[in-house]
Amino acid sequence: MHASLPRLMIFERALRKELVASATGVFITLVTIVITTTLIRILGQAAAGKAGADAVVLLIGFAVLNVLPMLLVVTLFISTLLVLTRMYADSEMVVWFSCGVSLRGFIRPVLRFAAPWIALVLAFSMFVSPWANQQAREVAARFEQRDDISKVASGQFIETAGRDRVFFVEDFDAVARLVTNVFAALRDGDTTTMIVARDGHVETREGGERYLVLGPGRRYAFETGHADGSIGEFDSYAIRLESRAVQFAPPGSDARTMTAAQLAADTTPKARGELLWRIGLPLLALNLVLLAIPLAFVNPRAGRSANLIFAVLLYVIYWQLLSLTQAMVGGGRLHFGLGVWLVHALVAGLIALMFARRSSSAKLDPFSLRTWRVRLGGGCK
């Protein structure tokens, strides 16, 4: 009994060390992918005038914080699956089996490794991600209230929020508020006015109204349905810049931005659905990391492709069922008290069945404990 304790401690320490190393690598890879794709998307929005260039870093940070709970869940599942699959493929598992470590013996070290990660999933899903969602909306609201010319990006056609103005500038100096080679199309009812100017600047007049003063240039005006129009030249032409007042949505206006306390107090279906999702993410992480233990089995002679494909399939099904349950609770078609545990209980039952099946099949498996004890001459001494 006492002689087995050092072996058990060595086993748990070695397993946790490998799990931590694998999880670190997987997490860094996933975060890098998310940051890269988010950067491309937000830079595209900034170039199209749909996001402020000065807020790109902030928006990327908020986007990463928003998806971080899911990244942590995927990291746990993949890292546990990869480590245990490698141990099977390299016949390392049979060594531990021959030393008296059962498949259920992996639960304790795996859960001790996963516990801090699951706690982070809970903290981020309940508190950090809603805050990041709210901050991202406020940044977007601040951008929307800017005047038209402040949204212009050099070399891009920008349509204003009201869709009645289109601007193009070849170069825009945001500090000096100077523009070069300007094209503007303004629609007022059935009249469309197009303006081409060599340069311009932004000035503030009495009453605080801001104008884009252009010149010299040309002005073309025509009415819809009429073939004729007017053409004129000007030395100076002023366009009043429109801006909208900032309307910040309060944190409780959208379920995704609600705090945990607000969700708990709100009994509307949408709030219940969001609360189910936030509670479900830590449970999802717990079930997936336990599911990875029996899923990792690999016959060293057969390769590891089949079990990895099956693991991905189970993950997708679990994710889709959880999303479906959230939608049903959010739509008022399923009671929260049933939906919050239904999918997780089904998966927990599947995990128990897989553990039982894997343990019973070990007696017939050519790579079972009994076979390897014979091959190793009586087991681990």
Short mmCIF file of C-alpha atoms in Angstrom, two decimals:
data_model
loop_
_atom_site.label_atom_id
_atom_site.label_comp_id
_atom_site.label_asym_id
_atom_site.label_seq_id
_atom_site.Cartn_x
_atom_site.Cartn_y
_atom_site.Cartn_z
CA MET A 1 0.00 0.00 0.00
CA HIS A 2 2.68 2.46 1.05
CA ALA A 3 4.95 1.39 -1.82
CA SER A 4 2.24 2.30 -4.32
CA LEU A 5 1.94 5.88 -3.05
CA PRO A 6 5.25 7.11 -4.56
CA ARG A 7 4.29 5.53 -7.90
CA LEU A 8 0.89 7.23 -7.76
CA MET A 9 2.46 10.59 -6.96
CA ILE A 10 4.96 10.19 -9.81
CA PHE A 11 2.11 9.27 -12.16
CA GLU A 12 -0.04 12.27 -11.21
CA ARG A 13 2.87 14.70 -11.31
CA ALA A 14 4.06 13.48 -14.72
CA LEU A 15 0.54 13.59 -16.17
CA ARG A 16 -0.23 17.08 -14.87
CA LYS A 17 3.10 18.39 -16.15
CA GLU A 18 2.41 17.09 -19.65
CA LEU A 19 -1.17 18.38 -19.57
CA VAL A 20 -0.02 21.87 -18.59
CA ALA A 21 2.58 21.95 -21.37
CA SER A 22 0.05 20.75 -23.95
CA ALA A 23 -2.64 23.19 -22.78
CA THR A 24 -0.23 26.12 -22.92
CA GLY A 25 0.71 25.34 -26.51
CA VAL A 26 -2.89 24.77 -27.61
CA PHE A 27 -4.11 27.95 -25.90
CA ILE A 28 -1.39 30.13 -27.46
CA THR A 29 -2.20 28.67 -30.88
CA LEU A 30 -5.94 29.29 -30.53
CA VAL A 31 -5.49 32.84 -29.23
CA THR A 32 -3.09 33.62 -32.09
CA ILE A 33 -5.64 32.37 -34.63
CA VAL A 34 -8.45 34.40 -33.04
CA ILE A 35 -6.35 37.57 -32.84
CA THR A 36 -5.26 37.20 -36.47
CA THR A 37 -8.77 36.64 -37.84
CA THR A 38 -10.20 39.41 -35.65
CA LEU A 39 -7.45 41.80 -36.74
CA ILE A 40 -8.21 41.14 -40.41
CA ARG A 41 -11.95 41.64 -39.86
CA ILE A 42 -11.62 44.86 -37.84
CA LEU A 43 -8.99 46.34 -40.17
CA GLY A 44 -11.42 45.70 -43.02
CA GLN A 45 -14.16 47.49 -41.09
CA ALA A 46 -11.82 50.40 -40.36
CA ALA A 47 -10.83 50.66 -44.02
CA ALA A 48 -14.51 50.69 -45.00
CA GLY A 49 -15.30 53.40 -42.47
CA LYS A 50 -17.34 51.12 -40.22
CA ALA A 51 -14.90 51.29 -37.30
CA GLY A 52 -12.44 53.86 -36.03
CA ALA A 53 -8.79 53.24 -36.87
CA ASP A 54 -7.84 54.55 -33.43
CA ALA A 55 -9.99 51.88 -31.75
CA VAL A 56 -8.67 48.80 -33.58
CA VAL A 57 -6.56 47.54 -30.67
CA LEU A 58 -9.40 48.08 -28.19
CA LEU A 59 -11.90 46.26 -30.39
CA ILE A 60 -9.53 43.32 -30.85
CA GLY A 61 -9.03 43.10 -27.09
CA PHE A 62 -12.76 43.16 -26.37
CA ALA A 63 -13.41 40.55 -29.09
CA VAL A 64 -10.80 38.19 -27.63
CA LEU A 65 -12.18 38.62 -24.10
CA ASN A 66 -15.65 37.85 -25.43
CA VAL A 67 -14.64 34.48 -26.91
CA LEU A 68 -12.06 33.59 -24.26
CA PRO A 69 -14.40 31.27 -22.27
CA MET A 70 -14.93 29.14 -25.37
CA LEU A 71 -11.20 29.14 -26.12
CA LEU A 72 -10.51 27.85 -22.61
CA VAL A 73 -13.10 25.09 -23.03
CA VAL A 74 -11.62 23.97 -26.36
CA THR A 75 -8.09 24.16 -24.93
CA LEU A 76 -9.02 21.82 -22.07
CA PHE A 77 -10.63 19.27 -24.38
CA ILE A 78 -7.93 19.26 -27.05
CA SER A 79 -4.96 19.22 -24.67
CA THR A 80 -6.36 16.36 -22.54
CA LEU A 81 -7.28 14.37 -25.64
CA LEU A 82 -3.87 14.88 -27.28
CA VAL A 83 -1.87 13.92 -24.19
CA LEU A 84 -3.83 10.74 -23.45
CA THR A 85 -3.95 9.76 -27.13
CA ARG A 86 -0.17 10.06 -27.35
CA MET A 87 0.20 7.93 -24.21
CA TYR A 88 -1.91 5.21 -25.82
CA ALA A 89 -0.12 5.44 -29.17
CA ASP A 90 3.31 5.20 -27.51
CA SER A 91 2.15 2.29 -25.31
CA GLU A 92 2.82 4.41 -22.24
CA MET A 93 -0.67 3.78 -20.89
CA VAL A 94 -0.07 0.04 -20.52
CA VAL A 95 2.91 0.75 -18.30
CA TRP A 96 0.70 2.70 -15.90
CA PHE A 97 -2.01 0.04 -16.16
CA SER A 98 0.54 -2.64 -15.25
CA CYS A 99 1.45 -0.55 -12.19
CA GLY A 100 -2.13 -0.77 -10.98
CA VAL A 101 -3.48 2.56 -12.27
CA SER A 102 -6.96 2.05 -13.71
CA LEU A 103 -8.65 4.23 -16.30
CA ARG A 104 -10.68 5.82 -13.51
CA GLY A 105 -7.38 6.66 -11.83
CA PHE A 106 -6.86 9.33 -14.49
CA ILE A 107 -9.91 11.28 -13.33
CA ARG A 108 -8.29 12.79 -10.25
CA PRO A 109 -5.10 14.22 -11.87
CA VAL A 110 -7.03 15.40 -14.92
CA LEU A 111 -9.59 17.22 -12.77
CA ARG A 112 -6.86 18.76 -10.60
CA PHE A 113 -5.27 20.08 -13.78
CA ALA A 114 -8.63 21.27 -15.18
CA ALA A 115 -10.00 22.92 -12.03
CA PRO A 116 -8.23 26.33 -12.46
CA TRP A 117 -9.20 26.42 -16.13
CA ILE A 118 -12.85 25.69 -15.34
CA ALA A 119 -12.78 28.43 -12.69
CA LEU A 120 -11.48 30.84 -15.33
CA VAL A 121 -14.26 29.78 -17.72
CA LEU A 122 -16.82 30.54 -15.00
CA ALA A 123 -15.27 33.93 -14.17
CA PHE A 124 -14.97 35.05 -17.78
CA SER A 125 -18.41 33.83 -18.86
CA MET A 126 -20.16 35.40 -15.85
CA PHE A 127 -18.28 38.68 -15.48
CA VAL A 128 -15.55 39.51 -18.03
CA SER A 129 -17.23 38.66 -21.35
CA PRO A 130 -20.42 40.69 -20.62
CA TRP A 131 -18.25 43.66 -19.64
CA ALA A 132 -16.22 43.31 -22.86
CA ASN A 133 -19.44 43.14 -24.88
CA GLN A 134 -20.71 46.35 -23.30
CA GLN A 135 -17.40 48.16 -23.84
CA ALA A 136 -17.30 47.15 -27.51
CA ARG A 137 -20.81 48.54 -28.00
CA GLU A 138 -19.83 51.83 -26.38
CA VAL A 139 -16.80 52.13 -28.67
CA ALA A 140 -19.06 51.51 -31.67
CA ALA A 141 -21.55 54.12 -30.39
CA ARG A 142 -18.80 56.73 -30.02
CA PHE A 143 -17.71 56.07 -33.59
CA GLU A 144 -21.27 56.39 -34.91
CA GLN A 145 -21.69 59.84 -33.35
CA ARG A 146 -18.67 61.25 -35.20
CA ASP A 147 -19.27 63.68 -38.03
CA ASP A 148 -19.19 62.35 -41.59
CA ILE A 149 -15.65 63.41 -42.48
CA SER A 150 -14.17 61.86 -39.31
CA LYS A 151 -15.23 58.44 -40.59
CA VAL A 152 -13.51 58.87 -43.93
CA ALA A 153 -10.50 56.67 -44.69
CA SER A 154 -8.01 57.66 -47.38
CA GLY A 155 -8.67 55.98 -50.72
CA GLN A 156 -12.06 54.55 -49.70
CA PHE A 157 -15.64 55.41 -50.66
CA ILE A 158 -17.56 55.93 -47.41
CA GLU A 159 -21.37 55.98 -47.20
CA THR A 160 -22.81 57.79 -44.20
CA ALA A 161 -25.22 56.18 -41.77
CA GLY A 162 -28.21 57.91 -43.38
CA ARG A 163 -27.14 56.60 -46.81
CA ASP A 164 -27.72 60.02 -48.34
CA ARG A 165 -24.04 60.98 -48.62
CA VAL A 166 -20.97 59.34 -50.13
CA PHE A 167 -17.46 60.73 -49.61
CA PHE A 168 -14.11 59.89 -51.16
CA VAL A 169 -10.82 61.58 -50.32
CA GLU A 170 -7.43 60.67 -51.70
CA ASP A 171 -5.69 61.82 -48.54
CA PHE A 172 -6.98 62.86 -45.11
CA ASP A 173 -4.90 64.52 -42.40
CA ALA A 174 -6.87 63.77 -39.22
CA VAL A 175 -4.74 66.10 -37.09
CA ALA A 176 -4.86 69.19 -39.32
CA ARG A 177 -8.36 68.25 -40.59
CA LEU A 178 -7.28 68.71 -44.21
CA VAL A 179 -8.48 66.67 -47.19
CA THR A 180 -7.06 66.37 -50.69
CA ASN A 181 -8.77 65.46 -53.98
CA VAL A 182 -12.32 65.17 -52.69
CA PHE A 183 -15.42 63.62 -54.24
CA ALA A 184 -18.83 63.94 -52.57
CA ALA A 185 -22.27 62.78 -53.66
CA LEU A 186 -25.21 64.30 -51.77
CA ARG A 187 -28.82 63.21 -52.18
CA ASP A 188 -31.71 65.45 -51.10
CA GLY A 189 -35.05 64.01 -52.16
CA ASP A 190 -34.97 63.59 -55.94
CA THR A 191 -31.95 65.86 -56.33
CA THR A 192 -28.44 64.43 -56.43
CA THR A 193 -25.43 66.73 -56.22
CA MET A 194 -21.89 65.59 -57.01
CA ILE A 195 -18.94 67.72 -55.97
CA VAL A 196 -15.31 67.40 -57.03
CA ALA A 197 -12.69 69.57 -55.35
CA ARG A 198 -8.91 69.74 -55.16
CA ASP A 199 -8.74 70.19 -51.40
CA GLY A 200 -10.68 71.23 -48.34
CA HIS A 201 -10.66 71.67 -44.62
CA VAL A 202 -12.99 71.30 -41.64
CA GLU A 203 -14.03 74.41 -39.76
CA THR A 204 -16.37 75.09 -36.85
CA ARG A 205 -18.76 78.03 -37.17
CA GLU A 206 -21.12 79.84 -34.84
CA GLY A 207 -23.41 77.53 -32.94
CA GLY A 208 -20.80 74.78 -32.95
CA GLU A 209 -21.81 73.44 -36.37
CA ARG A 210 -18.98 71.89 -38.38
CA TYR A 211 -18.55 72.35 -42.12
CA LEU A 212 -16.34 70.82 -44.77
CA VAL A 213 -15.16 73.78 -46.85
CA LEU A 214 -14.03 72.76 -50.34
CA GLY A 215 -12.46 74.66 -53.19
CA PRO A 216 -11.75 75.21 -55.90
CA GLY A 217 -13.88 72.61 -57.67
CA ARG A 218 -16.94 71.74 -59.70
CA ARG A 219 -20.54 71.00 -58.80
CA TYR A 220 -22.89 68.75 -60.77
CA ALA A 221 -26.62 68.66 -59.92
CA PHE A 222 -29.43 66.67 -61.53
CA GLU A 223 -32.85 65.31 -60.65
CA THR A 224 -33.93 61.70 -60.83
CA GLY A 225 -35.86 61.00 -64.03
CA HIS A 226 -34.53 64.09 -65.85
CA ALA A 227 -31.82 63.95 -68.47
CA ASP A 228 -30.64 67.53 -67.99
CA GLY A 229 -28.81 68.99 -65.02
CA SER A 230 -26.55 71.86 -64.05
CA ILE A 231 -22.78 72.21 -63.91
CA GLY A 232 -20.99 74.97 -62.09
CA GLU A 233 -17.58 75.90 -60.77
CA PHE A 234 -16.84 77.34 -57.36
CA ASP A 235 -13.96 78.75 -55.38
CA SER A 236 -15.46 77.76 -52.05
CA TYR A 237 -18.26 75.35 -51.19
CA ALA A 238 -19.35 74.40 -47.67
CA ILE A 239 -21.03 71.12 -46.71
CA ARG A 240 -22.51 70.89 -43.26
CA LEU A 241 -21.22 67.79 -41.50
CA GLU A 242 -23.82 65.71 -39.76
CA SER A 243 -23.23 63.95 -36.47
CA ARG A 244 -25.49 62.01 -34.19
CA ALA A 245 -25.76 62.19 -30.43
CA VAL A 246 -24.25 59.27 -28.56
CA GLN A 247 -26.87 56.86 -27.33
CA PHE A 248 -25.16 54.39 -25.03
CA ALA A 249 -27.19 51.28 -24.40
CA PRO A 250 -27.35 50.58 -20.66
CA PRO A 251 -25.76 47.29 -19.53
CA GLY A 252 -29.17 45.73 -18.94
CA SER A 253 -30.59 46.49 -22.39
CA ASP A 254 -29.17 43.31 -23.95
CA ALA A 255 -28.89 39.94 -22.25
CA ARG A 256 -25.32 39.49 -23.51
CA THR A 257 -24.21 42.63 -21.65
CA MET A 258 -26.09 41.92 -18.42
CA THR A 259 -24.17 41.23 -15.24
CA ALA A 260 -24.65 37.92 -13.45
CA ALA A 261 -26.79 39.61 -10.79
CA GLN A 262 -29.03 41.22 -13.43
CA LEU A 263 -29.52 37.89 -15.19
CA ALA A 264 -30.39 36.13 -11.95
CA ALA A 265 -33.03 38.77 -11.17
CA ASP A 266 -34.49 38.87 -14.70
CA THR A 267 -37.06 36.18 -15.48
CA THR A 268 -37.62 37.03 -19.16
CA PRO A 269 -36.91 34.17 -21.62
CA LYS A 270 -33.93 35.94 -23.23
CA ALA A 271 -32.28 36.53 -19.87
CA ARG A 272 -32.94 32.92 -18.84
CA GLY A 273 -31.40 31.69 -22.09
CA GLU A 274 -28.28 33.81 -21.56
CA LEU A 275 -27.96 32.63 -17.95
CA LEU A 276 -28.27 29.01 -19.12
CA TRP A 277 -25.42 29.61 -21.58
CA ARG A 278 -23.13 31.15 -18.99
CA ILE A 279 -23.79 28.37 -16.49
CA GLY A 280 -23.42 25.80 -19.25
CA LEU A 281 -19.89 26.77 -20.31
CA PRO A 282 -18.15 25.58 -17.09
CA LEU A 283 -20.27 22.40 -17.16
CA LEU A 284 -19.35 21.96 -20.81
CA ALA A 285 -15.66 22.23 -19.90
CA LEU A 286 -16.03 19.71 -17.05
CA ASN A 287 -17.86 17.14 -19.16
CA LEU A 288 -15.51 17.50 -22.12
CA VAL A 289 -12.37 17.01 -20.07
CA LEU A 290 -13.87 13.85 -18.52
CA LEU A 291 -15.09 12.70 -21.93
CA ALA A 292 -11.56 12.99 -23.29
CA ILE A 293 -10.31 10.21 -20.96
CA PRO A 294 -12.26 7.28 -22.48
CA LEU A 295 -12.22 8.89 -25.94
CA ALA A 296 -8.42 8.93 -26.02
CA PHE A 297 -8.11 5.14 -26.37
CA VAL A 298 -5.96 4.23 -29.37
CA ASN A 299 -4.82 0.82 -30.52
CA PRO A 300 -1.11 1.39 -31.25
CA ARG A 301 -1.43 -0.85 -34.31
CA ALA A 302 -4.39 1.04 -35.78
CA GLY A 303 -3.44 4.72 -35.52
CA ARG A 304 -5.20 7.61 -33.86
CA SER A 305 -7.40 9.08 -36.62
CA ALA A 306 -10.66 7.32 -35.78
CA ASN A 307 -10.89 8.39 -32.16
CA LEU A 308 -9.98 12.01 -32.99
CA ILE A 309 -12.72 12.18 -35.62
CA PHE A 310 -15.20 10.69 -33.15
CA ALA A 311 -14.09 13.20 -30.49
CA VAL A 312 -14.62 16.15 -32.84
CA LEU A 313 -18.03 14.78 -33.81
CA LEU A 314 -19.10 14.45 -30.17
CA TYR A 315 -17.87 17.97 -29.42
CA VAL A 316 -19.86 19.44 -32.32
CA ILE A 317 -23.01 17.54 -31.30
CA TYR A 318 -22.63 18.65 -27.66
CA TRP A 319 -22.09 22.27 -28.72
CA GLN A 320 -25.09 22.25 -31.05
CA LEU A 321 -27.36 20.68 -28.44
CA LEU A 322 -26.32 23.31 -25.90
CA SER A 323 -26.95 26.09 -28.44
CA LEU A 324 -30.34 24.58 -29.31
CA THR A 325 -31.29 24.39 -25.63
CA GLN A 326 -30.32 28.02 -25.13
CA ALA A 327 -32.44 29.04 -28.13
CA MET A 328 -35.42 27.07 -26.84
CA VAL A 329 -35.18 28.56 -23.35
CA GLY A 330 -34.60 32.03 -24.83
CA GLY A 331 -37.68 31.59 -27.00
CA GLY A 332 -39.83 30.43 -24.10
CA ARG A 333 -40.28 26.91 -25.53
CA LEU A 334 -38.38 25.11 -22.74
CA HIS A 335 -38.38 25.69 -18.99
CA PHE A 336 -35.09 27.00 -17.60
CA GLY A 337 -35.07 24.49 -14.72
CA LEU A 338 -35.10 21.61 -17.21
CA GLY A 339 -32.88 23.10 -19.89
CA VAL A 340 -30.05 24.12 -17.56
CA TRP A 341 -29.11 20.51 -16.76
CA LEU A 342 -30.72 18.38 -19.50
CA VAL A 343 -27.90 18.26 -22.07
CA HIS A 344 -25.14 18.08 -19.47
CA ALA A 345 -26.88 15.20 -17.68
CA LEU A 346 -27.18 13.28 -20.95
CA VAL A 347 -23.48 13.77 -21.67
CA ALA A 348 -22.58 12.79 -18.09
CA GLY A 349 -24.52 9.55 -18.61
CA LEU A 350 -22.64 8.95 -21.86
CA ILE A 351 -19.34 9.48 -20.03
CA ALA A 352 -20.29 6.92 -17.38
CA LEU A 353 -21.22 4.40 -20.08
CA MET A 354 -17.95 4.97 -21.93
CA PHE A 355 -15.92 4.49 -18.76
CA ALA A 356 -17.80 1.26 -18.01
CA ARG A 357 -17.39 0.00 -21.56
CA ARG A 358 -13.70 0.84 -21.70
CA SER A 359 -13.06 -0.83 -18.35
CA SER A 360 -14.94 -4.01 -19.33
CA SER A 361 -13.38 -4.22 -22.79
CA ALA A 362 -9.91 -4.13 -21.28
CA LYS A 363 -10.33 -7.81 -20.38
CA LEU A 364 -10.63 -8.73 -24.06
CA ASP A 365 -8.35 -6.07 -25.49
CA PRO A 366 -4.96 -7.35 -26.75
CA PHE A 367 -3.45 -4.27 -25.12
CA SER A 368 -5.18 -4.85 -21.78
CA LEU A 369 -3.59 -4.88 -18.35
CA ARG A 370 -3.64 -8.69 -18.20
CA THR A 371 -1.81 -9.08 -21.52
CA TRP A 372 0.87 -6.57 -20.68
CA ARG A 373 1.45 -7.98 -17.21
CA VAL A 374 2.32 -11.25 -18.88
CA ARG A 375 4.53 -9.48 -21.43
CA LEU A 376 6.30 -7.43 -18.78
CA GLY A 377 6.83 -10.40 -16.52
CA GLY A 378 4.32 -9.86 -13.77
CA GLY A 379 3.57 -6.16 -13.80
CA CYS A 380 5.16 -3.07 -12.24
CA LYS A 381 7.39 -3.85 -9.29
#
